[in-house]
Coordinates of C-alpha atoms in Angstrom, one line a residue:
X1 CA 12.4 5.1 -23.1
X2 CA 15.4 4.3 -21.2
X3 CA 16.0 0.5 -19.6
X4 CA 15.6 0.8 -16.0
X5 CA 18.7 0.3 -14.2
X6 CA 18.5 -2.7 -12.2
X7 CA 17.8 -2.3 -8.2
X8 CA 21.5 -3.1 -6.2
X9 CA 21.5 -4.5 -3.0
X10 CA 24.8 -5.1 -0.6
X11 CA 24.1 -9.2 -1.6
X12 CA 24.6 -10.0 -4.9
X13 CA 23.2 -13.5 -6.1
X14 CA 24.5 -15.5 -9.4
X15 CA 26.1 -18.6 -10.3
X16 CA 28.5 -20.3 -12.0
X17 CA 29.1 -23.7 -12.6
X18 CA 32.4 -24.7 -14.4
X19 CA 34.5 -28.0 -15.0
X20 CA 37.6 -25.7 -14.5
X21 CA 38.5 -22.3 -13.6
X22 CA 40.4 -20.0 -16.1
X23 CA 43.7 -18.3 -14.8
X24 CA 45.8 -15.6 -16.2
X25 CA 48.9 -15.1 -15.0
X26 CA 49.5 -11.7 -13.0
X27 CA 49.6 -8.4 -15.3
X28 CA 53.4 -6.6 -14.5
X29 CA 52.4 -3.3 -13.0
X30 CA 55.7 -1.5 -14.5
X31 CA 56.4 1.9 -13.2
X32 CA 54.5 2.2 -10.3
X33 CA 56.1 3.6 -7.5
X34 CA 55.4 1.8 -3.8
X35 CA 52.8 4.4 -3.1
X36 CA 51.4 3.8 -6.0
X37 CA 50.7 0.1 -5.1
X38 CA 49.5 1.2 -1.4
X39 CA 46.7 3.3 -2.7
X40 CA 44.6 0.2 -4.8
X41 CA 41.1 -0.8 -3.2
X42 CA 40.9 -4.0 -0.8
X43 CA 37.4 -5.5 -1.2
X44 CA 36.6 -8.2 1.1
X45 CA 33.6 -10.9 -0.2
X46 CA 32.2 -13.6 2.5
X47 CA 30.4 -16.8 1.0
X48 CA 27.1 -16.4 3.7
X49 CA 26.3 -19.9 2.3
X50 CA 27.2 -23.7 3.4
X51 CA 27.8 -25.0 0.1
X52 CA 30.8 -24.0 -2.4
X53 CA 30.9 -22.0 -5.1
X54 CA 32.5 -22.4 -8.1
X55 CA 33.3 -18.9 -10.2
X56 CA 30.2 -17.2 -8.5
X57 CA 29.2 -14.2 -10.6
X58 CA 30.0 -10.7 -8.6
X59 CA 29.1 -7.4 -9.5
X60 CA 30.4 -4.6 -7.4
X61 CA 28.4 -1.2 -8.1
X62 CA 30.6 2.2 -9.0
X63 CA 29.1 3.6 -6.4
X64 CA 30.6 1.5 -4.3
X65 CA 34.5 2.0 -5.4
X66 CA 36.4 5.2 -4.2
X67 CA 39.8 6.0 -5.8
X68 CA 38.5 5.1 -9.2
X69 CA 41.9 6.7 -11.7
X70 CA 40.0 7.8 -14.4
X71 CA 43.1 7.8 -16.3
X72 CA 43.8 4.4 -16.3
X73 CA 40.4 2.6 -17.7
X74 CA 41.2 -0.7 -16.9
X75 CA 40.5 -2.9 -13.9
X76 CA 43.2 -5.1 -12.5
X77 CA 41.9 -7.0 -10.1
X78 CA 43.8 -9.7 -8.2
X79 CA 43.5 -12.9 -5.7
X80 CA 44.7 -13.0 -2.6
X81 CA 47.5 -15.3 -4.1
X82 CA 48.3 -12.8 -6.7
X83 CA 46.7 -14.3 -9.3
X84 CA 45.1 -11.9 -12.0
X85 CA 41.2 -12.5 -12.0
X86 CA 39.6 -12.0 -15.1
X87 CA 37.3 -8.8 -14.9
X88 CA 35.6 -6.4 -16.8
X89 CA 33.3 -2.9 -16.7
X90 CA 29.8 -2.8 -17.8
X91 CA 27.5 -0.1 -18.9
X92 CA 24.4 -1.6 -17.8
X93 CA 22.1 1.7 -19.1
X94 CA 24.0 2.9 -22.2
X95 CA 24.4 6.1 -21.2
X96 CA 28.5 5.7 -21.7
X97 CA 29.6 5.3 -18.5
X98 CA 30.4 2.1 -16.8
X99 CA 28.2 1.3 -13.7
X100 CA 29.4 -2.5 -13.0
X101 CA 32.6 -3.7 -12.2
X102 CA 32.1 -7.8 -13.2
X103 CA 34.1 -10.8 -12.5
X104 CA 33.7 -14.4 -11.0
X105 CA 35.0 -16.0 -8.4
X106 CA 35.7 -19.1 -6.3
X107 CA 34.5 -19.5 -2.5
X108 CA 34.8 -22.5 -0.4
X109 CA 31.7 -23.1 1.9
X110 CA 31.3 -19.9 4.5
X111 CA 34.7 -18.9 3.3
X112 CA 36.0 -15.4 4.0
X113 CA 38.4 -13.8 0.9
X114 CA 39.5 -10.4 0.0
X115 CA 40.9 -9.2 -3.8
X116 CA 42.1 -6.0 -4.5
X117 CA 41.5 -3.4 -7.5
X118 CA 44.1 -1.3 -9.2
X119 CA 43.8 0.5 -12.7
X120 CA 45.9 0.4 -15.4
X121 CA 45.9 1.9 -19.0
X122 CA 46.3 -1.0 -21.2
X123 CA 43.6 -3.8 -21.4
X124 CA 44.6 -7.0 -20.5
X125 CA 44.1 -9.9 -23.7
X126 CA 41.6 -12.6 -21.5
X127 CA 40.2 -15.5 -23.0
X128 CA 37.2 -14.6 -24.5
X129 CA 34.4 -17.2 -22.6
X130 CA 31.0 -15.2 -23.6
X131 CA 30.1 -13.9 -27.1
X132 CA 27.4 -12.0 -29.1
X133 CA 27.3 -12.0 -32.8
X134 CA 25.2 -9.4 -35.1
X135 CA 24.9 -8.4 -38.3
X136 CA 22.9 -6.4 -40.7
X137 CA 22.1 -6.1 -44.6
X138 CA 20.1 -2.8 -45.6
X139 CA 18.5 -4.6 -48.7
X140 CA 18.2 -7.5 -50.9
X141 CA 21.4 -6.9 -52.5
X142 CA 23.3 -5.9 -49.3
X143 CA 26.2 -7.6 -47.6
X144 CA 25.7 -8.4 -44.2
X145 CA 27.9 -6.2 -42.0
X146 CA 28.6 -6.5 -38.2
X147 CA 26.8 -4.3 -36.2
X148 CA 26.3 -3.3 -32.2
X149 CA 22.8 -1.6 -32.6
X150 CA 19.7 -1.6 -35.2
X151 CA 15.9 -0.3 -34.9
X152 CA 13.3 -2.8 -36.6
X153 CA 9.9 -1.0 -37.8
X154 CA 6.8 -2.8 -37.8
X155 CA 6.7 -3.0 -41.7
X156 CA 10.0 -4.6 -42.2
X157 CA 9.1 -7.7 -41.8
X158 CA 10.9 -10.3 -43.5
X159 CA 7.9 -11.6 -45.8
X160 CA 6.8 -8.4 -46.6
X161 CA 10.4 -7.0 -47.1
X162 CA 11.3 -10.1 -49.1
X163 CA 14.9 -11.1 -47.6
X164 CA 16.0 -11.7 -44.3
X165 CA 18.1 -8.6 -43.0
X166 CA 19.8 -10.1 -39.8
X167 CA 22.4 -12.7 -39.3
X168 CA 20.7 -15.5 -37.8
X169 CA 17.6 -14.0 -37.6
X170 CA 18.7 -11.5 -34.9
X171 CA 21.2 -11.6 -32.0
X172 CA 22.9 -14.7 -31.0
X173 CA 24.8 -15.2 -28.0
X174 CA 26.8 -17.9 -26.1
X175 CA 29.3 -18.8 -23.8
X176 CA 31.4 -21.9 -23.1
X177 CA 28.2 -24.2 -23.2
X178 CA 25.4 -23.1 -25.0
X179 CA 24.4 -20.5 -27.4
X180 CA 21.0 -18.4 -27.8
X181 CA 19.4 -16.6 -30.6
X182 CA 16.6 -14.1 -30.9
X183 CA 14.3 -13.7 -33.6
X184 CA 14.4 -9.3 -33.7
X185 CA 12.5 -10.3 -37.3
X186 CA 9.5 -9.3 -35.4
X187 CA 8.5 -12.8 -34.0
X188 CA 10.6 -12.5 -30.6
X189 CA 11.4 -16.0 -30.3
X190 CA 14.3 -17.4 -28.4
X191 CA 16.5 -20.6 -30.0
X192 CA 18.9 -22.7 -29.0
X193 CA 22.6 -23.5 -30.7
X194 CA 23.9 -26.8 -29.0
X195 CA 27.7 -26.9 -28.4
X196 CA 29.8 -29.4 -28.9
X197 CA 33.1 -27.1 -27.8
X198 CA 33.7 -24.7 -25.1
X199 CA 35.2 -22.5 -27.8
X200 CA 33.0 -19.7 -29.3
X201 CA 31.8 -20.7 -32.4
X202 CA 32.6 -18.8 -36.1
X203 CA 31.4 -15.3 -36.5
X204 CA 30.0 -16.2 -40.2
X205 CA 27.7 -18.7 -38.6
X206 CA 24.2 -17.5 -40.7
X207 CA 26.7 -15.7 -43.6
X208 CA 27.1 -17.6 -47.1
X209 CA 30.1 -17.0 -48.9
X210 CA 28.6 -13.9 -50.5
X211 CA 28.2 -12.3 -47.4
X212 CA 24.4 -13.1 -47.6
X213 CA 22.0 -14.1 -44.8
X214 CA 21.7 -17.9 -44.9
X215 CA 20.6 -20.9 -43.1
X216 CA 23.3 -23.0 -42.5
X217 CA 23.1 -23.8 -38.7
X218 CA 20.3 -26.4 -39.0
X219 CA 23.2 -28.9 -39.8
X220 CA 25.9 -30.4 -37.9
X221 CA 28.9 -28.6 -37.9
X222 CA 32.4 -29.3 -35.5
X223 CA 31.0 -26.8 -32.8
X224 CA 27.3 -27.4 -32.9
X225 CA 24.0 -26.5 -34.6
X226 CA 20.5 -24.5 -34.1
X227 CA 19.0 -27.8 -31.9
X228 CA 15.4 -26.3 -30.8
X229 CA 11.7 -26.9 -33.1
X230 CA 10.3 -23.2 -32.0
X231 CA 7.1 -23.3 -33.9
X232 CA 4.7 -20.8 -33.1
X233 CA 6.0 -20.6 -29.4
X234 CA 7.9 -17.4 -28.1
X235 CA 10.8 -20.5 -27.9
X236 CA 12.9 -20.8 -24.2
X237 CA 12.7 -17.7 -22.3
X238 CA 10.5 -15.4 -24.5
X239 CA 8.1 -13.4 -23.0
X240 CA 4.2 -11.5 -22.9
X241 CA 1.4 -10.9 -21.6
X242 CA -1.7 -12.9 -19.8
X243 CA -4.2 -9.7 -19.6
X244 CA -8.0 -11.6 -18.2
X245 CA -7.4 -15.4 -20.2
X246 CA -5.7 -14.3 -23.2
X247 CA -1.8 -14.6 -23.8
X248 CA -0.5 -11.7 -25.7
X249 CA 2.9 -11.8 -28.0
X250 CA 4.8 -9.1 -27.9
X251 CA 5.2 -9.1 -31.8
X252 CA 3.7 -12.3 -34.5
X253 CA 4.2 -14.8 -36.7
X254 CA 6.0 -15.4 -40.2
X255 CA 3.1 -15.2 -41.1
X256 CA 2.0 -12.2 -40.5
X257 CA 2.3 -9.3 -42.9
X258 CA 2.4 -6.1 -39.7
X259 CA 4.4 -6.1 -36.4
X260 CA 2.5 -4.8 -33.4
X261 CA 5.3 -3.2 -32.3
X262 CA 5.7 0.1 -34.0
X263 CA 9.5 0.0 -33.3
X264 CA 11.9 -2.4 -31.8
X265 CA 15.6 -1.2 -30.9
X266 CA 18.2 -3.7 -29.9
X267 CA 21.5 -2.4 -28.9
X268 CA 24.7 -4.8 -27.7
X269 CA 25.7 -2.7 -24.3
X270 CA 28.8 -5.2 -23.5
X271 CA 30.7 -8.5 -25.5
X272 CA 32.9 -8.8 -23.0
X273 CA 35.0 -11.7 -22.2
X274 CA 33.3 -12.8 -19.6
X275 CA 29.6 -11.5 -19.5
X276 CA 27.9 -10.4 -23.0
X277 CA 25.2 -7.7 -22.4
X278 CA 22.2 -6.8 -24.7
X279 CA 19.0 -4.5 -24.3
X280 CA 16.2 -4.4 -26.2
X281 CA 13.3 -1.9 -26.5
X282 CA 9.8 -2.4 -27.9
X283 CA 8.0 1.1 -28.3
X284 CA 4.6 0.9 -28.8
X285 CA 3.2 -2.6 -28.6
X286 CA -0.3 -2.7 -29.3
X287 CA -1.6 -6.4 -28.6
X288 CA -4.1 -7.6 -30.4
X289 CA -8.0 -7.1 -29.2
X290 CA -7.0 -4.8 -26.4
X291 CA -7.1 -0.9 -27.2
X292 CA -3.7 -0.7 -25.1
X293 CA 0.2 0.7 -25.2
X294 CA 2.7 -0.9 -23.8
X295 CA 7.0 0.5 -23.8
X296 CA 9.0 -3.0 -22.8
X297 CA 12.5 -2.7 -21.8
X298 CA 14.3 -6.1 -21.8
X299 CA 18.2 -7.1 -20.4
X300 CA 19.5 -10.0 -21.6
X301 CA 23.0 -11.1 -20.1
X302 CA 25.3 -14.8 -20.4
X303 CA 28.3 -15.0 -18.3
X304 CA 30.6 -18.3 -18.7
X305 CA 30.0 -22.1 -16.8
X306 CA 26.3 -22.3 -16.8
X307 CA 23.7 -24.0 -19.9
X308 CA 21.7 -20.4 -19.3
X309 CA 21.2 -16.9 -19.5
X310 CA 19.4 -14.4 -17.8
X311 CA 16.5 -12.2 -18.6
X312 CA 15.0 -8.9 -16.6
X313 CA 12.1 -7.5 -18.9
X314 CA 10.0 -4.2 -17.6
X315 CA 6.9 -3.1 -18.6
X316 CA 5.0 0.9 -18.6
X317 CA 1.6 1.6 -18.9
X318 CA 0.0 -1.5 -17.4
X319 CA -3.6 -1.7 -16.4
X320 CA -3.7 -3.8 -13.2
X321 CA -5.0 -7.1 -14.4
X322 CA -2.1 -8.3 -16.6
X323 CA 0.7 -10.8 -15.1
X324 CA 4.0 -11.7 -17.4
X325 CA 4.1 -15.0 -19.2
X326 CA 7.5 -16.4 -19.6
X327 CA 7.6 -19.3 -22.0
X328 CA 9.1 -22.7 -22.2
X329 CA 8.5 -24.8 -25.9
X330 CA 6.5 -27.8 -25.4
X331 CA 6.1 -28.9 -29.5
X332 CA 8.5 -32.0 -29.4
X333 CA 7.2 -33.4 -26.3
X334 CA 4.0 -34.7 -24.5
X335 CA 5.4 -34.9 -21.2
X336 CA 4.1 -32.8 -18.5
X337 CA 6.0 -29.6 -17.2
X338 CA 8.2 -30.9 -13.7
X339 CA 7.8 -28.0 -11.1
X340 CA 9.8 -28.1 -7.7
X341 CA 11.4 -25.1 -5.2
X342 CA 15.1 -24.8 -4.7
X343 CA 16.2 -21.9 -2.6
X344 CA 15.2 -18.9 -3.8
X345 CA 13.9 -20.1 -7.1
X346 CA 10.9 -22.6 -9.0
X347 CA 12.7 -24.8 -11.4
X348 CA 9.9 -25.6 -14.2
X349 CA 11.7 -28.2 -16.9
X350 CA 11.2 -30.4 -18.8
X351 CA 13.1 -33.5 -20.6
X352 CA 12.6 -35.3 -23.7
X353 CA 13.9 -35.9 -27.2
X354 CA 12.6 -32.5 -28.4
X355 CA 15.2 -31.6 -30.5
X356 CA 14.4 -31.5 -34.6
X357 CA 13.0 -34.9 -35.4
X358 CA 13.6 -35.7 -31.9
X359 CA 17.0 -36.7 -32.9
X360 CA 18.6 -35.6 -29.3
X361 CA 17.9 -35.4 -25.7
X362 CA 17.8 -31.6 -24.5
X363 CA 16.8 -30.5 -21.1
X364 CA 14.3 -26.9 -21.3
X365 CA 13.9 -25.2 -17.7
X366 CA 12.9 -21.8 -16.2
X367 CA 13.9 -20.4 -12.8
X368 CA 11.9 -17.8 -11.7
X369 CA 12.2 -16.1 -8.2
X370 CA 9.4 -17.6 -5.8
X371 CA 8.4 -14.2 -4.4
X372 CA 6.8 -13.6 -8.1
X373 CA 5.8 -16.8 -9.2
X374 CA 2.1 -17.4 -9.5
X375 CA 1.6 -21.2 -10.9
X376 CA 2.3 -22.6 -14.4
X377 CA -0.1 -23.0 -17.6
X378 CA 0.1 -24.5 -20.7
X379 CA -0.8 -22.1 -24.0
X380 CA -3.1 -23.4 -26.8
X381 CA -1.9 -26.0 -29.5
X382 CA -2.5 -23.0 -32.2
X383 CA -2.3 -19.5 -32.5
X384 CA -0.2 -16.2 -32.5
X385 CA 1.1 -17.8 -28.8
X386 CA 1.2 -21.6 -28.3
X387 CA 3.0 -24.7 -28.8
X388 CA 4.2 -23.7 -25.2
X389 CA 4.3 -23.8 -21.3
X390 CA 4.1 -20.7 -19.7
X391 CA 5.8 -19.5 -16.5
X392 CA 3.0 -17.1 -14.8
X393 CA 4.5 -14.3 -12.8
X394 CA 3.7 -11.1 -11.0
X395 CA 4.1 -7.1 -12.3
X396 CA 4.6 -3.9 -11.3
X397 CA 4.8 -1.2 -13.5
X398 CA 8.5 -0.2 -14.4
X399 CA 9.3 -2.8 -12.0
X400 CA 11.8 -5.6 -13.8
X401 CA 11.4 -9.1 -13.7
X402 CA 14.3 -11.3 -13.4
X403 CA 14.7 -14.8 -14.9
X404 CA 16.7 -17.5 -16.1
X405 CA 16.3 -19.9 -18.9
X406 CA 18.3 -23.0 -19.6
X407 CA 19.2 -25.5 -22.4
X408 CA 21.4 -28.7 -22.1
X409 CA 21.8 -30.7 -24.8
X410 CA 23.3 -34.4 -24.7
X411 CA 25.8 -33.9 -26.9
X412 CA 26.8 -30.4 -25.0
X413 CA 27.4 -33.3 -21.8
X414 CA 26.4 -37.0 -22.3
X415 CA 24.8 -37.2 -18.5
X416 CA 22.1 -34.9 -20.0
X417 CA 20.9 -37.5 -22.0
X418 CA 19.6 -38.5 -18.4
X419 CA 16.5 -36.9 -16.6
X420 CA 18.0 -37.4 -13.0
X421 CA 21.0 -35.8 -14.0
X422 CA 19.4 -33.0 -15.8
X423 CA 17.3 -32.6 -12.4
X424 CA 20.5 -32.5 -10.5
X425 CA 22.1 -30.3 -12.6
X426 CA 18.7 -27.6 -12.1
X427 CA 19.0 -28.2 -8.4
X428 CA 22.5 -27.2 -8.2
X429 CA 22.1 -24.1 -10.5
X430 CA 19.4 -23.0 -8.3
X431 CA 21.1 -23.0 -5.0
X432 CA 24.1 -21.4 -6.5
X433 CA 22.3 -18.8 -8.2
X434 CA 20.1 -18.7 -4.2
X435 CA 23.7 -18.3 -2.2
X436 CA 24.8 -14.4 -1.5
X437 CA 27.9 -12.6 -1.0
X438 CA 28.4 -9.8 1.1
X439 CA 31.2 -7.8 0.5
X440 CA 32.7 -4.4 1.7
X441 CA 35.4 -2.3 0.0
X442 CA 38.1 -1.0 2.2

């Protein structure tokens, strides 16, 4: 089943919140005649909010470019000053073709700007601020390879198989402040690296020497470690069902011996320099004590500046009396869950020393558009889904939900070590994220 493209609107809301801004110096445009130059796209973008933004996330449709040269692939897109802004394209549906053109930019309070787009044939070298890493091993005696796609069956999992097959359990993905893992094992958790650096961390993070999956990011290394106790919970940001009073996993435990997914494809769509892009599809999930199939389609995404990522997960084939769960880890803490509204958004967080052995201060929080959000619950202390808050929100069928989940870690920014600063911090990401742009192409 294909992932369900997004729904565009001519406001596009995201946020970025950066200590500086990344420039690179303007690309020479060599052999272009003064035509040439004329013909490149003006778009205009207009801040509609009072506040500033710094390196707000915009994403400008294909279908809303004209004069695309299909024979030189790569955007150039520059500041009114000149300056080359960092941009890239993105296939948001894997079908091959691009359907985003992505980049970030500043705005002062209500202010008016205009770039312009041009295409050239050579890509330009930007610093790389997002990152996915993935690899593979076929068997016990396998090295682990790199890889951009893989399909995990429902009989592969790691207990039965008898060795773990990805790198780092599954996925992992950061930017200049925090990283994230998923568990494709069959367990569909989501982790937590803590960075000390803004630069991305090694590629042989979860590789020994031999090439061999291995453990070695529950220690402290110059750029960070795994911080986050998951437990049984789906971790910060993982996902289910509430069908009647039960929570359903979409997949189980370690110790479980079958997946109730039949299949699970995962698929890296973009690792650009500036947004990383991933999809996932779980065919067939059959939750437990319900005689019901269910096709997910989930989007993960990370662009640079902010201690999150965002989700949009979609589900086919539901009844009518399910909602979607999104969860938040609660097994290092006793403190309740924190709810307020900000803008568009509910912030639910909370803030403790729920690190392993509650060694560090790390801030956990959901935003999840009010239009969807139905209240908050806390799962059981055991089971296939617990250990966890849960974020309860409404469904359509085919119909994506959108999300974001957040980690900030002490030692990622001392002030986290602080409640009141984490709040601000929430409160801040949420009216950023709430502010639009409207923009026009000329």
């Amino acid at each position: 089943m294909a992932w369900n493209k997004p729904i565009y609107s001519a406001l596009f809301s995201a946020m970025l919140i950066s200590a500086s801004t990344f420039f690179v110096s303007c690309q020479s445009r060599q052999g272009k005649s003064e035509d040439d130059v004329q013909k490149k796209l003006e778009i205009r973008l207009k801040n509609l909010s009072p506040i500033a933004l710094e390196e707000k996330a915009i994403s400008i449709p294909r279908d809303s470019l004209r004069q695309i040269d299909k024979s030189n692939v790569y955007p150039l897109v520059l500041g009114e000053k000149g300056d080359t802004i960092p941009a890239q394209l993105d296939d948001l549906d894997g079908d091959g073709e691009w359907d985003e053109l992505f980049f970030l930019l500043d705005f002062a309070a209500k202010e008016q700007t205009k770039i312009s787009l041009d295409w050239i044939s050579e890509k330009i070298d930007f610093q790389k601020r997002t990152n996915i890493r993935f690899g593979v091993r076929d068997s016990l005696d396998s090295q682990v390879k790199p890889a951009s796609s893989d399909t995990f069956y429902a009989d592969e999992l790691p207990g039965v198989m008898g060795y773990q097959p990805y790198q780092t359990d599954g996925p992992s993905w950061e930017n200049d402040k925090v990283g994230f893992r998923h568990y494709l094992d069959g367990r569909n958790s989501k982790d937590v690296f803590g960075k000390k650096i803004s630069a991305m961390s090694p590629d042989s993070v979860g590789i020994n020497k031999e090439g061999v999956t291995e453990d070695d990011y529950h220690v402290m290394e110059d750029w960070g470690r795994d911080i986050l106790s998951v437990g049984k919970s789906v971790g910060i940001g993982g996902f289910g069902l509430k069908i009647g009073d039960t929570l359903a996993r979409i997949g189980v435990t370690q110790a479980d011996s079958l997946n109730n997914v039949d299949q699970t494809r995962f698929e890296i769509l973009s690792d650009g320099h500036i947004r990383a892009l991933m999809q996932y599809e779980y065919k067939n999930w059959q939750p437990e004590a319900f005689e019901r199939s269910y096709e997910v389609n989930e989007l993960s995404s990370i662009w640079p500046g902010m201690y999150a990522f965002k989700n949009q997960v979609s589900f086919n084939g539901l009844k009518g009396d399910e909602i979607a769960v999104v969860g938040l880890v609660n097994s290092n803490t006793e403190k309740p869950l924190t709810s307020l509204k900000v803008g568009d958004y509910t912030v639910l967080f909370t803030h403790d020393k729920q690190t392993y052995d509650k060694e560090w201060y790390l801030g956990l929080a959901l935003l999840v558009p009010n239009e969807i959000f139905i209240g908050y619950s806390e799962a059981p202390k055991e089971g296939r889904f617990s250990q966890t808050y849960v974020a309860e929100l409404e469904l359509q069928d085919t119909k994506p939900i959108e999300y974001f989940a957040i980690a900030a870690w002490e030692l990622s920014d001392p002030g986290f070590a602080k409640e009141s600063y984490f709040k601000d911090y929430l409160i801040g990401l949420a009216n950023q994220l709430s502010a639009e742009i409207e923009f026009s192409v000329q």
